[in-house]
Coordinates of C-alpha atoms in Angstrom, one line a residue:
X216 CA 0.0 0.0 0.0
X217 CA 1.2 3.3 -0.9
X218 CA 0.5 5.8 2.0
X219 CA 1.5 9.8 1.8
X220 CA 2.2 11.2 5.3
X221 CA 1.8 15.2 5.4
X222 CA 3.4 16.3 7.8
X223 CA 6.3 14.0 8.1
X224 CA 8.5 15.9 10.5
X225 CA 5.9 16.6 13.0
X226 CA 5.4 15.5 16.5
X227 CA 2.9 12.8 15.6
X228 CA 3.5 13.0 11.8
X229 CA 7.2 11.2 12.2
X230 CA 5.9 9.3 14.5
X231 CA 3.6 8.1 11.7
X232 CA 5.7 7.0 9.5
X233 CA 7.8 5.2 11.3
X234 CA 5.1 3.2 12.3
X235 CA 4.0 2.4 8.6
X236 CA 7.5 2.0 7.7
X237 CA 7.8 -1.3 9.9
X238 CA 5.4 -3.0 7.0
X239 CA 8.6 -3.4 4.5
X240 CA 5.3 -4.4 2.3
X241 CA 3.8 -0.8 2.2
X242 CA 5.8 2.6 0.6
X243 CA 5.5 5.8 2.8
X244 CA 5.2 8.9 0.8
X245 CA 6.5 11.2 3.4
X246 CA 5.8 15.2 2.9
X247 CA 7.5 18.2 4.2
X248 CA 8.2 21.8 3.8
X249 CA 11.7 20.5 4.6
X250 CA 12.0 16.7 3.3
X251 CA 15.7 16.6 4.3
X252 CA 14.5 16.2 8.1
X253 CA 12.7 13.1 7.4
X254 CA 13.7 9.9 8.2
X255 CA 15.6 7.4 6.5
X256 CA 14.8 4.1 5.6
X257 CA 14.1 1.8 2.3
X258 CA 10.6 2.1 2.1
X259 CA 10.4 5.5 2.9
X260 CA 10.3 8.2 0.3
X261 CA 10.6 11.9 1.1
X262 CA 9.0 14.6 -1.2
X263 CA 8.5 18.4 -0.6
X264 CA 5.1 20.0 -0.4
X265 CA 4.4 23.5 1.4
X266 CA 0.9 24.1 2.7
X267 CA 1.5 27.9 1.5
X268 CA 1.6 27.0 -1.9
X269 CA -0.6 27.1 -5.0
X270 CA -3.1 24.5 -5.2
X271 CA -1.6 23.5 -8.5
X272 CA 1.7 23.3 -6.7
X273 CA 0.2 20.9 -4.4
X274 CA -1.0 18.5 -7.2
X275 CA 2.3 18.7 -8.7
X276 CA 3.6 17.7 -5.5
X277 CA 1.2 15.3 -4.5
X278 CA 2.7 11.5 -5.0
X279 CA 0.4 8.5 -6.2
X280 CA -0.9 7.2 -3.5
X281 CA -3.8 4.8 -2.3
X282 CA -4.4 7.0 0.9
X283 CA -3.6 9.7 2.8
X284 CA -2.7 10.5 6.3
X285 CA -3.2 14.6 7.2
X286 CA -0.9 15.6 10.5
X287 CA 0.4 18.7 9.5
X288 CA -0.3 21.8 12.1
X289 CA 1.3 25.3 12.5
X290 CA 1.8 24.7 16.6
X291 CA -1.0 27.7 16.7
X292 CA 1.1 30.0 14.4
X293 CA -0.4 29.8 11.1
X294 CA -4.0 28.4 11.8
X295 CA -5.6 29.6 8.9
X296 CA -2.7 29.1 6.1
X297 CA -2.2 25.5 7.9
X298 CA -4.4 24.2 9.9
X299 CA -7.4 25.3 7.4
X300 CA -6.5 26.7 4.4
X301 CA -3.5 24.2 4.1
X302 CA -5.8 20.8 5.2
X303 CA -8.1 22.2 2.6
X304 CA -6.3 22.5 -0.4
X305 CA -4.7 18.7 0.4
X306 CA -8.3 17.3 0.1
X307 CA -9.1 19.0 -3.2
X308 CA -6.0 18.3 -4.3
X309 CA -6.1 14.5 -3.3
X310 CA -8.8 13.9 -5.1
X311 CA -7.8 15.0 -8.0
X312 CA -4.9 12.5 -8.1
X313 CA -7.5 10.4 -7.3
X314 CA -6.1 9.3 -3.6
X315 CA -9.4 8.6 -1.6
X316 CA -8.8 7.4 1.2
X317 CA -8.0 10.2 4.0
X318 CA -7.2 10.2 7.6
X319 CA -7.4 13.5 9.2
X320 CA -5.5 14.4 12.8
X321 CA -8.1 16.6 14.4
X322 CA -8.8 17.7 17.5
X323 CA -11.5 17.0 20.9
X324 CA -14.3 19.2 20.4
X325 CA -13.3 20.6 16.7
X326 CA -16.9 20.1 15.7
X327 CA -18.3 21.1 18.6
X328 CA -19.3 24.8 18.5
X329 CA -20.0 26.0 21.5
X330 CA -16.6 25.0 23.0
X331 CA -15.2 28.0 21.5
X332 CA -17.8 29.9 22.1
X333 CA -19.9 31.7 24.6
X334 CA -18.1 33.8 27.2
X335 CA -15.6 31.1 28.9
X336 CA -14.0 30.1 25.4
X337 CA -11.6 27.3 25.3
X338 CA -8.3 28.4 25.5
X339 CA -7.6 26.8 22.1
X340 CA -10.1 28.6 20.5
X341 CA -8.3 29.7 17.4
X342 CA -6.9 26.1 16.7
X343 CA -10.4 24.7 17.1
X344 CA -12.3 26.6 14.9
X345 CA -9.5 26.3 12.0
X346 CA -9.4 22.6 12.3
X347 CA -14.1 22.8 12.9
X348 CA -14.1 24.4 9.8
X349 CA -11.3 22.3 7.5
X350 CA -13.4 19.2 9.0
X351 CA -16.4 20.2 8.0
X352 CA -15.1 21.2 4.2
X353 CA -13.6 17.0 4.7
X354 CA -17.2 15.7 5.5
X355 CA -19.6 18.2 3.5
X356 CA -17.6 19.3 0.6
X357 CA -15.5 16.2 -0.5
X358 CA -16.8 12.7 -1.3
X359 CA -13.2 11.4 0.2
X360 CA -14.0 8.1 2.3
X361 CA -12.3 9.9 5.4
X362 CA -12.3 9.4 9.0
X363 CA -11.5 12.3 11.7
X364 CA -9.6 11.1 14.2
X365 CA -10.4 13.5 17.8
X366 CA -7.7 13.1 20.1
X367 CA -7.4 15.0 23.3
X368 CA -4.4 16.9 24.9
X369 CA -1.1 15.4 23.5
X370 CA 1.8 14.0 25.7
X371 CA 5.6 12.8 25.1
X372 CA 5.4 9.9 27.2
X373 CA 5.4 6.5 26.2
X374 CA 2.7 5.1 24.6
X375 CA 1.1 2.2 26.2
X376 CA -0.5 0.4 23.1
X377 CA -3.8 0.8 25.0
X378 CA -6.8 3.7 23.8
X379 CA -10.0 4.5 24.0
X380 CA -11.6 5.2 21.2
X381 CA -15.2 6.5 20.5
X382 CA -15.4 8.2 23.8
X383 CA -12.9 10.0 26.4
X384 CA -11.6 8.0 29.4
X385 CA -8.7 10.0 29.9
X386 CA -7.8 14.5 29.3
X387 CA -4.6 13.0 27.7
X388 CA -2.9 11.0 24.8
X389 CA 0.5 9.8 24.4
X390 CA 1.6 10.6 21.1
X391 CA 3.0 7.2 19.9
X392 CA -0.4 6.0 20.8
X393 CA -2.1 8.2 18.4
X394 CA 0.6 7.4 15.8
X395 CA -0.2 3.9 16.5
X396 CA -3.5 4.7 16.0
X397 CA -3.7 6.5 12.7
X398 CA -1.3 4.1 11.2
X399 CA -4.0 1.8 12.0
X400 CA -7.0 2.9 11.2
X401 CA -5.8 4.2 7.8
X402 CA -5.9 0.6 7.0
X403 CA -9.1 -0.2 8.3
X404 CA -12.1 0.2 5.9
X405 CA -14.8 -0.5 9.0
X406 CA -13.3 3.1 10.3
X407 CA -14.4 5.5 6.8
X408 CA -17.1 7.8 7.8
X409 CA -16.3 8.0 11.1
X410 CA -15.1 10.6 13.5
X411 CA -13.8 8.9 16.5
X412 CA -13.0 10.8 20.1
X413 CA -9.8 9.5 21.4
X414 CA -7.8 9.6 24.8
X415 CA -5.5 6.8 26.6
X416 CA -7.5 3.9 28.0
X417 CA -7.1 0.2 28.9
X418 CA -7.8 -1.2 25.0
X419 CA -5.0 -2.8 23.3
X420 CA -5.1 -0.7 19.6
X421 CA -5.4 -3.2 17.4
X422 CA -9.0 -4.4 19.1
X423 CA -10.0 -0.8 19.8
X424 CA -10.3 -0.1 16.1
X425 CA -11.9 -3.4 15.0
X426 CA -14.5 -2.3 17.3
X427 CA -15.3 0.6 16.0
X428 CA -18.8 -0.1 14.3
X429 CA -19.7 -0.3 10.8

């Protein structure tokens, strides 16, 4: 399986492909503003894309692929060029190359309005309306068979193997765990149309996402 990873030198995003890069069977197309941080390995093949660019730019950029993993994020510096206008022109783009299948990193409560709203905002309020409105353009405005995948705060520490997915049992997730996760669930066809809530829990990953229901 061919698999393009945006976002390839992120926190979670090289986190990602290493993950899919243990399958020697599958080729990681990994992207990057700068492709000469990502890692090495045989199955892994870097290519340059900036979320600034041209939509045309992006097609160009865009590899073949038979899905498509979105991690990229501006760390709450760029929202709208990144996290919205950026996620955006990916989907359009992937569709046009004809890649279907995408997996979006979101975020808890991205579609869920009043959370920055109201007069006691979340303090992430600027992140979670860019990435409430580039999901919605994934679920209304695309016919990508996509899945949104709604982790809560992200941690460094170890990840345990073990989620919760489809509801919150914890205000925290490890970061390998939602690596683990996406690299997962991007394989899964029971998980497209779904937008799963995710924290740390007590399920071992592989199980959690086979019981996600069809």
């Amino acid at each position: 399986m061919k698999i393009i990873v945006i976002g390839a030198t992120g926190r979670v995003g090289k986190q990602v492909v290493s993950k899919l890069a243990e399958n020697k069977s599958d080729q990681v197309l990994a992207g990057a503003r700068k492709p000469e941080r990502i890692e090495k390995g045989s199955n892994i093949k870097p290519f340059k894309i900036d979320l600034h660019d041209t939509k045309d730019n992006i097609l160009k950029a865009l590899p073949e692929a038979d899905a498509l993993i979105f991690t990229a994020g501006s760390g709450g510096k760029d929202l709208l060029q990144v996290d919205l206008n950026g996620a955006v022109k990916v989907m359009i783009e992937a569709a046009k190359r004809g890649i279907d299948r995408f997996v979006m990193l979101s975020s808890k409560d991205s579609l869920t309005p009043d959370s920055f709203s109201g007069d006691n905002p979340s303090p992430l309020a600027n992140y979670l309306i860019s990435k409430h409105f580039a999901d919605l353009w994934l679920i209304k405005n695309t016919t990508l068979d996509y899945t949104i995948l709604q982790p809560t705060a992200l941690t460094e520490t170890p990840g345990s193997g073990k989620v919760s997915l489809g509801e919150y049992t914890k205000n925290e997730n490890s970061i390998e765990n939602v690596a683990d996760v996406l690299a997962e669930i991007v394989k899964d066809d029971h998980t497209i149309g779904k937008i799963l809530p995710m924290s740390d829990g007590a399920t071992p990953i592989t199980d959690a996402v086979a019981e996600v229901k069809s």
